[in-house]
Amino acid sequence: MRKLFLTGVISILTFFYAMSQQLAFPTAEGYGKYTVGGRGGSVFEVANLNDSGEGSLRAALEAKGPRTVVFRVSGTITGNFSIKNDSITIAGQSAPGDGICIKGNLSTDADNIIIRYIRVRFDPSTGENDGIGGRYHKNIIFDHISASWSTDETMTLYHNENTTVQWCIIAQACPKGSSDDHRFGGIWGNKYGSWHHNLFAHNASRNPRWASGSGFNDYRNNVIYNWEYASSYGGEAHQKGDRRNPPIEHSTINMIANYYKPGPATDSKVRSCIVDPSSRDEDADAGKWWVSENIVDGYPKVTDNNLLGVTKTSAAYKLNQPWPAMEINQQTAEEAYKAVLKYAGCSLPTRDKVDADIIDDVLHGTAKYGNKGIIDIPSDVGGWPELKSSPAPIDTDHDGMPDYWEIKNKLDKQNPDDRNVVASDGYTMLEKYLNNIN
């Protein structure tokens, strides 16, 4: 009996270990790639565009327990939202029609979060706020998110642990209040953070700003276009008033194989700048940097010798070699440039006009809107596009999987529990459906 009991315990532990090492989805990479999200939990259907109530996005976000959010409607949802309970997967790719946009902001105030294929386009008329992001949490992955028009930072994610931001667009930040400042891309830097295949475009600065006390961060295969007065800076070793216990007393950052393309708004003094490392106490507060394989469009000497694009290169700031980050499917900077323009942002179910215009600007080196691409308000670019909805596929048991797919995969369209059957590849059947939407 004791042997059987131990065998059972070992089997259970083996199962949970395997689940913990399962990729969040097949294309997940970097330090957030093992995030579990809502795997094995309940399903919440977003059936309307209301701010709150049954069938709303808010009801799904505020629920407790592991959960996957699927959409039975497309369109724009107005409001500011917060994820305060752990273990959630938001599957924006499930929306029928043109997809989902949040007209407001989304804060991640919990652990174990997977967010894919949504737009977060802030409304500056409601005040000052970030577009999307959060602090002091762990196991988070953002994939194919389009964020814009924030009056603070458009996508900020720092002082977290085990995170990935991949294939996102962070663009067209707006000024704070009546002032002409801010228009910032984001503050990034986590205890083991991966940042790859993202696009920063038409932001004045912070593309990104590296947080003080960032920890180990790996930033590669990103595209940065038309920054105004600063591309990337920051990365001090120490954060004053650090709430983490223990605090992180270093910033160690790889910046590898990114593509920098100055645009019409880029000041002549910073057109060839890759990064401007910061320090509040000279060498004593210096972060450590490895900067290599980056392309600076129009500046072949900086492309050949990246240190010419770094403002501080003394020994206090330099790594002798890149820190050994978790590998991704790295491309050359030129390959990444092409891939990001083709695939980044909320590209499922379809790209909206805002993203399409941004991509076109990057591709052609232009700036259609605002002051050389730097905007004041969303109406400068036409505002929030109309996102049309289509009829959602029939889902008799409301388990997130349409009837046609359940029949095709020999499941029971009247048994909602089969969504959590684990297939041979380690994904639940619900995950397999969501992972195969294209």
CSV table of C-alpha atoms in Angstrom, one decimal:
chain,number,residue,atom,x,y,z
A,1,MET,CA,0.0,0.0,0.0
A,2,ARG,CA,2.8,2.4,0.9
A,3,LYS,CA,4.5,1.6,-2.4
A,4,LEU,CA,1.3,2.3,-4.3
A,5,PHE,CA,0.9,5.6,-2.4
A,6,LEU,CA,4.4,6.7,-3.1
A,7,THR,CA,4.0,5.8,-6.8
A,8,GLY,CA,0.8,7.8,-6.9
A,9,VAL,CA,2.5,10.8,-5.3
A,10,ILE,CA,5.4,10.6,-7.7
A,11,SER,CA,3.0,10.4,-10.7
A,12,ILE,CA,1.2,13.5,-9.5
A,13,LEU,CA,4.4,15.4,-8.9
A,14,THR,CA,5.7,14.3,-12.3
A,15,PHE,CA,2.4,15.5,-13.9
A,16,PHE,CA,2.7,19.0,-12.3
A,17,TYR,CA,6.4,19.2,-13.1
A,18,ALA,CA,5.6,18.4,-16.8
A,19,MET,CA,2.9,21.1,-16.8
A,20,SER,CA,5.3,23.6,-15.3
A,21,GLN,CA,7.7,22.9,-18.1
A,22,GLN,CA,5.1,23.1,-20.9
A,23,LEU,CA,5.4,26.1,-23.1
A,24,ALA,CA,2.7,28.7,-22.6
A,25,PHE,CA,2.0,28.2,-26.3
A,26,PRO,CA,4.2,26.7,-29.1
A,27,THR,CA,5.8,30.0,-30.1
A,28,ALA,CA,6.4,31.3,-26.6
A,29,GLU,CA,10.1,32.1,-26.0
A,30,GLY,CA,12.3,33.6,-23.3
A,31,TYR,CA,11.9,33.7,-19.5
A,32,GLY,CA,8.1,33.9,-19.6
A,33,LYS,CA,7.7,30.9,-21.9
A,34,TYR,CA,6.7,28.5,-19.2
A,35,THR,CA,3.9,30.6,-17.9
A,36,VAL,CA,0.9,28.4,-17.2
A,37,GLY,CA,-1.8,31.0,-17.4
A,38,GLY,CA,-5.3,29.6,-17.1
A,39,ARG,CA,-4.4,26.1,-18.2
A,40,GLY,CA,-6.8,23.5,-16.8
A,41,GLY,CA,-9.2,26.0,-15.4
A,42,SER,CA,-12.6,27.5,-16.2
A,43,VAL,CA,-13.7,29.3,-19.4
A,44,PHE,CA,-15.1,32.8,-19.4
A,45,GLU,CA,-16.8,34.0,-22.6
A,46,VAL,CA,-16.8,37.7,-23.4
A,47,ALA,CA,-20.1,38.0,-25.2
A,48,ASN,CA,-20.6,41.8,-25.2
A,49,LEU,CA,-18.6,45.0,-25.2
A,50,ASN,CA,-20.1,46.3,-21.9
A,51,ASP,CA,-17.9,47.8,-19.2
A,52,SER,CA,-19.1,45.3,-16.6
A,53,GLY,CA,-21.7,42.6,-15.8
A,54,GLU,CA,-22.3,39.1,-17.0
A,55,GLY,CA,-20.5,38.3,-20.3
A,56,SER,CA,-18.2,41.3,-19.9
A,57,LEU,CA,-14.4,41.4,-20.1
A,58,ARG,CA,-14.3,42.9,-16.6
A,59,ALA,CA,-16.2,39.9,-15.1
A,60,ALA,CA,-13.7,37.6,-16.7
A,61,LEU,CA,-10.6,39.6,-15.5
A,62,GLU,CA,-11.9,39.9,-11.9
A,63,ALA,CA,-12.9,36.2,-11.5
A,64,LYS,CA,-10.8,34.0,-9.3
A,65,GLY,CA,-9.0,30.7,-10.1
A,66,PRO,CA,-7.3,29.5,-13.3
A,67,ARG,CA,-9.3,30.8,-16.3
A,68,THR,CA,-9.1,31.3,-20.0
A,69,VAL,CA,-10.9,34.2,-21.6
A,70,VAL,CA,-12.3,33.7,-25.0
A,71,PHE,CA,-14.3,36.2,-27.1
A,72,ARG,CA,-17.6,35.7,-28.9
A,73,VAL,CA,-17.6,39.3,-30.1
A,74,SER,CA,-15.2,41.7,-31.7
A,75,GLY,CA,-15.1,45.5,-31.1
A,76,THR,CA,-13.9,48.2,-28.8
A,77,ILE,CA,-14.4,47.9,-25.0
A,78,THR,CA,-14.2,51.1,-23.1
A,79,GLY,CA,-12.8,51.2,-19.6
A,80,ASN,CA,-9.7,50.8,-17.4
A,81,PHE,CA,-9.1,47.2,-16.3
A,82,SER,CA,-7.0,45.4,-13.8
A,83,ILE,CA,-6.1,41.7,-13.5
A,84,LYS,CA,-5.9,41.2,-9.7
A,85,ASN,CA,-6.2,37.4,-9.4
A,86,ASP,CA,-3.6,34.9,-10.6
A,87,SER,CA,-3.6,32.5,-13.5
A,88,ILE,CA,-5.3,33.8,-16.5
A,89,THR,CA,-5.0,33.4,-20.3
A,90,ILE,CA,-6.5,36.1,-22.5
A,91,ALA,CA,-7.0,34.7,-26.0
A,92,GLY,CA,-7.7,37.6,-28.2
A,93,GLN,CA,-7.2,35.5,-31.3
A,94,SER,CA,-10.5,33.8,-30.5
A,95,ALA,CA,-12.6,37.0,-31.3
A,96,PRO,CA,-14.8,36.6,-34.4
A,97,GLY,CA,-14.3,39.4,-36.9
A,98,ASP,CA,-11.7,42.2,-36.5
A,99,GLY,CA,-10.7,41.5,-33.0
A,100,ILE,CA,-10.7,43.3,-29.6
A,101,CYS,CA,-9.5,46.7,-28.5
A,102,ILE,CA,-9.5,48.1,-25.0
A,103,LYS,CA,-10.1,51.8,-25.1
A,104,GLY,CA,-8.4,52.5,-21.8
A,105,ASN,CA,-5.7,50.7,-19.9
A,106,LEU,CA,-4.9,47.2,-18.6
A,107,SER,CA,-2.8,46.6,-15.5
A,108,THR,CA,-1.3,43.3,-14.6
A,109,ASP,CA,-1.5,43.1,-10.8
A,110,ALA,CA,-1.2,39.3,-10.5
A,111,ASP,CA,1.1,36.3,-11.3
A,112,ASN,CA,0.9,33.8,-14.1
A,113,ILE,CA,-0.5,35.8,-16.9
A,114,ILE,CA,-0.7,35.1,-20.7
A,115,ILE,CA,-2.1,37.8,-22.9
A,116,ARG,CA,-2.2,37.4,-26.7
A,117,TYR,CA,-3.6,39.3,-29.6
A,118,ILE,CA,-5.3,42.3,-28.2
A,119,ARG,CA,-5.1,46.0,-28.6
A,120,VAL,CA,-4.8,48.5,-25.8
A,121,ARG,CA,-5.3,52.0,-27.1
A,122,PHE,CA,-5.5,54.4,-24.2
A,123,ASP,CA,-7.9,57.4,-24.1
A,124,PRO,CA,-5.9,60.5,-23.1
A,125,SER,CA,-9.1,62.4,-22.3
A,126,THR,CA,-9.5,60.3,-19.2
A,127,GLY,CA,-6.3,61.4,-17.5
A,128,GLU,CA,-2.8,60.2,-17.1
A,129,ASN,CA,-1.9,56.5,-17.1
A,130,ASP,CA,0.1,53.7,-18.6
A,131,GLY,CA,-1.4,51.8,-21.5
A,132,ILE,CA,-0.5,48.3,-20.3
A,133,GLY,CA,1.8,46.7,-17.7
A,134,GLY,CA,2.5,46.2,-14.1
A,135,ARG,CA,5.2,45.6,-11.4
A,136,TYR,CA,6.1,43.2,-8.6
A,137,HIS,CA,4.7,40.0,-10.1
A,138,LYS,CA,6.1,36.9,-11.9
A,139,ASN,CA,5.5,34.6,-14.8
A,140,ILE,CA,4.1,36.9,-17.4
A,141,ILE,CA,4.1,36.7,-21.2
A,142,PHE,CA,2.7,39.4,-23.6
A,143,ASP,CA,2.4,38.2,-27.2
A,144,HIS,CA,1.2,40.1,-30.2
A,145,ILE,CA,-0.2,43.1,-28.3
A,146,SER,CA,-0.7,46.5,-30.0
A,147,ALA,CA,-0.4,49.4,-27.5
A,148,SER,CA,-0.7,53.1,-28.2
A,149,TRP,CA,-1.7,56.6,-27.1
A,150,SER,CA,-0.8,56.4,-23.4
A,151,THR,CA,0.0,59.6,-21.5
A,152,ASP,CA,2.5,58.0,-19.2
A,153,GLU,CA,4.3,54.9,-20.7
A,154,THR,CA,2.5,52.9,-23.4
A,155,MET,CA,3.8,49.5,-22.3
A,156,THR,CA,5.6,49.3,-18.9
A,157,LEU,CA,6.6,46.1,-17.3
A,158,TYR,CA,9.4,46.2,-14.7
A,159,HIS,CA,10.5,44.8,-11.4
A,160,ASN,CA,8.7,41.6,-12.2
A,161,GLU,CA,10.2,38.1,-12.5
A,162,ASN,CA,10.4,35.6,-15.4
A,163,THR,CA,8.7,37.7,-18.2
A,164,THR,CA,8.6,37.8,-21.9
A,165,VAL,CA,7.3,40.6,-24.2
A,166,GLN,CA,7.4,39.4,-27.8
A,167,TRP,CA,5.9,40.5,-31.2
A,168,CYS,CA,4.3,43.6,-29.8
A,169,ILE,CA,3.8,47.1,-31.2
A,170,ILE,CA,4.4,50.0,-28.8
A,171,ALA,CA,3.7,53.3,-30.6
A,172,GLN,CA,2.3,56.8,-30.9
A,173,ALA,CA,2.6,57.8,-27.2
A,174,CYS,CA,0.7,61.0,-26.3
A,175,PRO,CA,1.7,63.9,-24.1
A,176,LYS,CA,0.8,64.1,-20.4
A,177,GLY,CA,-2.1,66.5,-19.8
A,178,SER,CA,-1.7,69.9,-21.3
A,179,SER,CA,2.1,69.7,-21.3
A,180,ASP,CA,4.3,68.8,-24.2
A,181,ASP,CA,6.3,66.1,-22.3
A,182,HIS,CA,6.2,62.4,-22.0
A,183,ARG,CA,5.1,60.5,-25.1
A,184,PHE,CA,7.1,57.6,-23.8
A,185,GLY,CA,7.3,54.0,-25.0
A,186,GLY,CA,7.9,52.2,-21.8
A,187,ILE,CA,9.9,51.3,-18.7
A,188,TRP,CA,11.3,47.7,-19.0
A,189,GLY,CA,13.5,45.6,-16.9
A,190,ASN,CA,12.7,42.5,-14.8
A,191,LYS,CA,14.5,39.8,-12.9
A,192,TYR,CA,15.1,37.6,-15.9
A,193,GLY,CA,13.3,39.4,-18.7
A,194,SER,CA,13.2,38.6,-22.4
A,195,TRP,CA,12.2,41.2,-25.0
A,196,HIS,CA,12.2,40.2,-28.6
A,197,HIS,CA,10.6,41.0,-32.0
A,198,ASN,CA,8.9,44.1,-30.8
A,199,LEU,CA,8.4,47.4,-32.6
A,200,PHE,CA,8.7,50.9,-31.0
A,201,ALA,CA,7.5,53.6,-33.3
A,202,HIS,CA,6.7,57.3,-33.1
A,203,ASN,CA,7.5,57.7,-29.4
A,204,ALA,CA,9.5,60.7,-28.2
A,205,SER,CA,11.6,58.7,-25.7
A,206,ARG,CA,11.9,55.5,-23.6
A,207,ASN,CA,12.2,53.0,-26.4
A,208,PRO,CA,12.6,51.6,-23.8
A,209,ARG,CA,13.8,53.2,-20.6
A,210,TRP,CA,15.6,50.5,-18.6
A,211,ALA,CA,14.5,50.4,-15.0
A,212,SER,CA,16.9,50.9,-12.1
A,213,GLY,CA,17.8,47.6,-10.5
A,214,SER,CA,16.5,45.8,-13.6
A,215,GLY,CA,18.3,42.5,-13.0
A,216,PHE,CA,19.2,40.3,-16.0
A,217,ASN,CA,17.5,41.3,-19.2
A,218,ASP,CA,17.9,40.1,-22.8
A,219,TYR,CA,16.8,42.5,-25.5
A,220,ARG,CA,17.2,41.4,-29.1
A,221,ASN,CA,15.6,41.4,-32.6
A,222,ASN,CA,13.5,44.5,-31.8
A,223,VAL,CA,12.9,47.4,-34.2
A,224,ILE,CA,13.0,51.0,-33.1
A,225,TYR,CA,11.7,53.7,-35.4
A,226,ASN,CA,11.4,57.5,-35.3
A,227,TRP,CA,12.3,58.2,-31.7
A,228,GLU,CA,12.4,62.0,-31.1
A,229,TYR,CA,15.0,62.8,-28.5
A,230,ALA,CA,16.0,59.5,-27.0
A,231,SER,CA,16.0,55.9,-28.1
A,232,SER,CA,16.9,53.8,-25.1
A,233,TYR,CA,18.5,54.8,-21.8
A,234,GLY,CA,18.6,54.1,-18.0
A,235,GLY,CA,19.7,50.8,-16.5
A,236,GLU,CA,21.1,52.2,-13.2
A,237,ALA,CA,22.2,49.5,-10.8
A,238,HIS,CA,20.1,50.6,-7.8
A,239,GLN,CA,16.5,51.5,-7.4
A,240,LYS,CA,15.7,54.0,-4.6
A,241,GLY,CA,13.0,52.7,-2.4
A,242,ASP,CA,13.0,49.3,-4.0
A,243,ARG,CA,10.0,47.3,-2.7
A,244,ARG,CA,11.4,43.9,-3.6
A,245,ASN,CA,12.7,41.7,-0.9
A,246,PRO,CA,15.6,41.3,-1.3
A,247,PRO,CA,16.1,44.3,-3.7
A,248,ILE,CA,17.9,43.7,-7.0
A,249,GLU,CA,21.2,45.6,-6.9
A,250,HIS,CA,22.2,45.5,-10.6
A,251,SER,CA,21.1,46.0,-14.1
A,252,THR,CA,22.7,43.5,-16.6
A,253,ILE,CA,21.5,44.0,-20.1
A,254,ASN,CA,22.1,42.4,-23.5
A,255,MET,CA,21.1,44.5,-26.5
A,256,ILE,CA,21.7,42.3,-29.5
A,257,ALA,CA,20.7,42.3,-33.2
A,258,ASN,CA,18.2,45.1,-33.0
A,259,TYR,CA,17.3,47.4,-35.9
A,260,TYR,CA,17.4,51.2,-35.3
A,261,LYS,CA,15.8,53.4,-38.0
A,262,PRO,CA,15.8,57.1,-37.3
A,263,GLY,CA,12.8,58.9,-38.8
A,264,PRO,CA,11.6,62.4,-39.6
A,265,ALA,CA,11.2,63.4,-36.0
A,266,THR,CA,14.6,62.0,-34.8
A,267,ASP,CA,16.9,64.8,-33.5
A,268,SER,CA,20.2,65.0,-35.3
A,269,LYS,CA,22.1,64.6,-32.0
A,270,VAL,CA,20.6,61.1,-31.3
A,271,ARG,CA,20.1,59.6,-34.7
A,272,SER,CA,22.9,57.1,-34.3
A,273,CYS,CA,22.4,56.5,-30.5
A,274,ILE,CA,21.6,52.9,-29.6
A,275,VAL,CA,21.6,53.4,-25.8
A,276,ASP,CA,22.5,56.1,-23.3
A,277,PRO,CA,23.3,54.3,-20.0
A,278,SER,CA,22.4,56.2,-16.9
A,279,SER,CA,23.8,56.5,-13.4
A,280,ARG,CA,22.9,58.5,-10.3
A,281,ASP,CA,26.2,58.0,-8.7
A,282,GLU,CA,28.8,57.8,-11.5
A,283,ASP,CA,30.5,54.4,-11.7
A,284,ALA,CA,29.0,53.2,-8.4
A,285,ASP,CA,25.5,53.1,-9.9
A,286,ALA,CA,26.5,51.8,-13.4
A,287,GLY,CA,24.6,49.0,-15.0
A,288,LYS,CA,26.5,46.5,-17.1
A,289,TRP,CA,25.9,46.3,-20.9
A,290,TRP,CA,26.6,44.1,-23.9
A,291,VAL,CA,25.7,45.9,-27.1
A,292,SER,CA,26.4,44.1,-30.4
A,293,GLU,CA,25.1,43.0,-33.8
A,294,ASN,CA,22.7,46.0,-34.0
A,295,ILE,CA,22.0,47.9,-37.2
A,296,VAL,CA,21.6,51.6,-37.2
A,297,ASP,CA,20.1,52.5,-40.5
A,298,GLY,CA,22.1,55.1,-42.4
A,299,TYR,CA,25.1,54.9,-40.0
A,300,PRO,CA,27.4,52.1,-41.3
A,301,LYS,CA,30.2,53.0,-38.9
A,302,VAL,CA,28.0,52.5,-35.9
A,303,THR,CA,26.6,49.4,-37.4
A,304,ASP,CA,30.1,48.0,-37.7
A,305,ASN,CA,31.1,49.2,-34.3
A,306,ASN,CA,28.1,49.4,-32.0
A,307,LEU,CA,30.1,51.0,-29.2
A,308,LEU,CA,30.0,54.2,-31.3
A,309,GLY,CA,26.3,54.3,-30.5
A,310,VAL,CA,26.7,53.9,-26.8
A,311,THR,CA,27.2,57.1,-24.8
A,312,LYS,CA,29.2,55.5,-21.9
A,313,THR,CA,31.7,52.9,-22.6
A,314,SER,CA,34.1,52.8,-19.7
A,315,ALA,CA,34.8,49.6,-17.9
A,316,ALA,CA,32.2,50.3,-15.3
A,317,TYR,CA,29.5,50.0,-17.9
A,318,LYS,CA,30.8,47.2,-20.1
A,319,LEU,CA,30.3,43.4,-20.0
A,320,ASN,CA,33.2,41.5,-21.4
A,321,GLN,CA,30.8,39.1,-23.0
A,322,PRO,CA,27.0,38.8,-23.2
A,323,TRP,CA,25.4,37.3,-20.1
A,324,PRO,CA,24.2,33.8,-21.0
A,325,ALA,CA,20.5,34.5,-21.4
A,326,MET,CA,17.9,31.9,-22.3
A,327,GLU,CA,18.0,31.4,-26.0
A,328,ILE,CA,15.4,32.4,-28.5
A,329,ASN,CA,15.2,31.8,-32.2
A,330,GLN,CA,17.4,34.7,-32.9
A,331,GLN,CA,17.7,36.3,-36.3
A,332,THR,CA,20.0,38.9,-37.7
A,333,ALA,CA,18.9,42.5,-37.2
A,334,GLU,CA,18.0,42.7,-40.9
A,335,GLU,CA,16.0,39.5,-40.8
A,336,ALA,CA,14.2,40.6,-37.6
A,337,TYR,CA,13.3,44.0,-39.2
A,338,LYS,CA,11.5,42.2,-42.0
A,339,ALA,CA,9.8,39.7,-39.6
A,340,VAL,CA,8.6,42.3,-37.2
A,341,LEU,CA,7.1,44.4,-39.9
A,342,LYS,CA,5.3,41.4,-41.2
A,343,TYR,CA,4.0,39.8,-38.0
A,344,ALA,CA,4.2,42.1,-35.0
A,345,GLY,CA,1.2,43.5,-33.1
A,346,CYS,CA,-2.4,42.3,-32.9
A,347,SER,CA,-2.3,40.6,-36.3
A,348,LEU,CA,-5.0,38.1,-35.5
A,349,PRO,CA,-7.8,38.1,-36.4
A,350,THR,CA,-6.5,41.0,-38.5
A,351,ARG,CA,-4.4,44.1,-38.3
A,352,ASP,CA,-6.3,47.4,-37.8
A,353,LYS,CA,-5.7,50.6,-39.7
A,354,VAL,CA,-3.6,52.1,-36.8
A,355,ASP,CA,-1.1,49.3,-37.0
A,356,ALA,CA,-1.1,49.1,-40.8
A,357,ASP,CA,-0.3,52.9,-41.0
A,358,ILE,CA,2.5,52.5,-38.5
A,359,ILE,CA,4.0,49.6,-40.3
A,360,ASP,CA,3.8,51.5,-43.6
A,361,ASP,CA,5.6,54.4,-42.0
A,362,VAL,CA,8.4,52.2,-40.8
A,363,LEU,CA,8.8,50.5,-44.1
A,364,HIS,CA,9.0,53.7,-46.1
A,365,GLY,CA,10.7,56.0,-43.5
A,366,THR,CA,7.7,58.3,-43.4
A,367,ALA,CA,5.4,59.9,-40.9
A,368,LYS,CA,1.8,60.3,-42.0
A,369,TYR,CA,0.4,62.0,-38.9
A,370,GLY,CA,1.2,64.6,-36.2
A,371,ASN,CA,4.4,66.6,-36.1
A,372,LYS,CA,6.7,64.3,-38.1
A,373,GLY,CA,5.0,61.3,-36.6
A,374,ILE,CA,4.8,62.5,-33.0
A,375,ILE,CA,1.1,63.0,-32.2
A,376,ASP,CA,-0.9,64.8,-29.5
A,377,ILE,CA,-4.2,63.0,-29.5
A,378,PRO,CA,-5.7,59.9,-31.1
A,379,SER,CA,-7.8,61.9,-33.5
A,380,ASP,CA,-4.5,63.0,-35.1
A,381,VAL,CA,-4.4,59.5,-36.6
A,382,GLY,CA,-8.1,59.0,-37.1
A,383,GLY,CA,-9.0,57.7,-33.6
A,384,TRP,CA,-10.1,54.2,-32.7
A,385,PRO,CA,-10.9,52.2,-35.9
A,386,GLU,CA,-14.3,50.5,-36.1
A,387,LEU,CA,-13.7,46.8,-35.4
A,388,LYS,CA,-16.5,44.8,-37.0
A,389,SER,CA,-17.8,41.6,-35.5
A,390,SER,CA,-18.8,38.4,-37.2
A,391,PRO,CA,-21.1,35.6,-35.9
A,392,ALA,CA,-19.3,33.5,-33.4
A,393,PRO,CA,-19.1,29.8,-34.2
A,394,ILE,CA,-21.6,27.6,-32.4
A,395,ASP,CA,-20.3,26.3,-29.1
A,396,THR,CA,-23.0,24.2,-27.6
A,397,ASP,CA,-21.3,23.4,-24.3
A,398,HIS,CA,-19.6,26.8,-23.9
A,399,ASP,CA,-16.1,25.3,-23.3
A,400,GLY,CA,-14.3,27.7,-25.6
A,401,MET,CA,-14.1,25.2,-28.5
A,402,PRO,CA,-16.6,25.4,-31.4
A,403,ASP,CA,-18.7,22.4,-32.2
A,404,TYR,CA,-17.1,21.9,-35.6
A,405,TRP,CA,-13.7,21.7,-34.0
A,406,GLU,CA,-14.8,19.3,-31.3
A,407,ILE,CA,-16.4,17.0,-33.9
A,408,LYS,CA,-13.3,17.1,-36.0
A,409,ASN,CA,-11.2,16.2,-33.0
A,410,LYS,CA,-13.5,13.5,-31.7
A,411,LEU,CA,-14.6,15.4,-28.6
A,412,ASP,CA,-18.1,15.7,-27.2
A,413,LYS,CA,-19.7,19.0,-28.1
A,414,GLN,CA,-22.0,18.6,-25.1
A,415,ASN,CA,-19.3,17.9,-22.5
A,416,PRO,CA,-17.5,21.1,-21.4
A,417,ASP,CA,-15.0,19.1,-19.3
A,418,ASP,CA,-13.2,17.7,-22.3
A,419,ARG,CA,-11.6,21.1,-22.8
A,420,ASN,CA,-9.1,20.1,-20.1
A,421,VAL,CA,-8.2,16.8,-21.6
A,422,VAL,CA,-4.4,16.8,-22.0
A,423,ALA,CA,-3.2,15.8,-25.5
A,424,SER,CA,0.0,14.0,-26.2
A,425,ASP,CA,1.8,17.3,-26.8
A,426,GLY,CA,1.1,18.5,-23.3
A,427,TYR,CA,-1.6,21.0,-24.2
A,428,THR,CA,-5.2,20.8,-23.2
A,429,MET,CA,-7.7,20.5,-26.0
A,430,LEU,CA,-8.8,24.1,-25.4
A,431,GLU,CA,-5.2,25.3,-25.8
A,432,LYS,CA,-4.8,23.2,-28.9
A,433,TYR,CA,-7.8,24.9,-30.5
A,434,LEU,CA,-6.6,28.4,-29.5
A,435,ASN,CA,-3.0,27.7,-30.6
A,436,ASN,CA,-4.2,26.7,-34.1
A,437,ILE,CA,-6.2,29.8,-34.8
A,438,ASN,CA,-4.6,31.5,-37.8
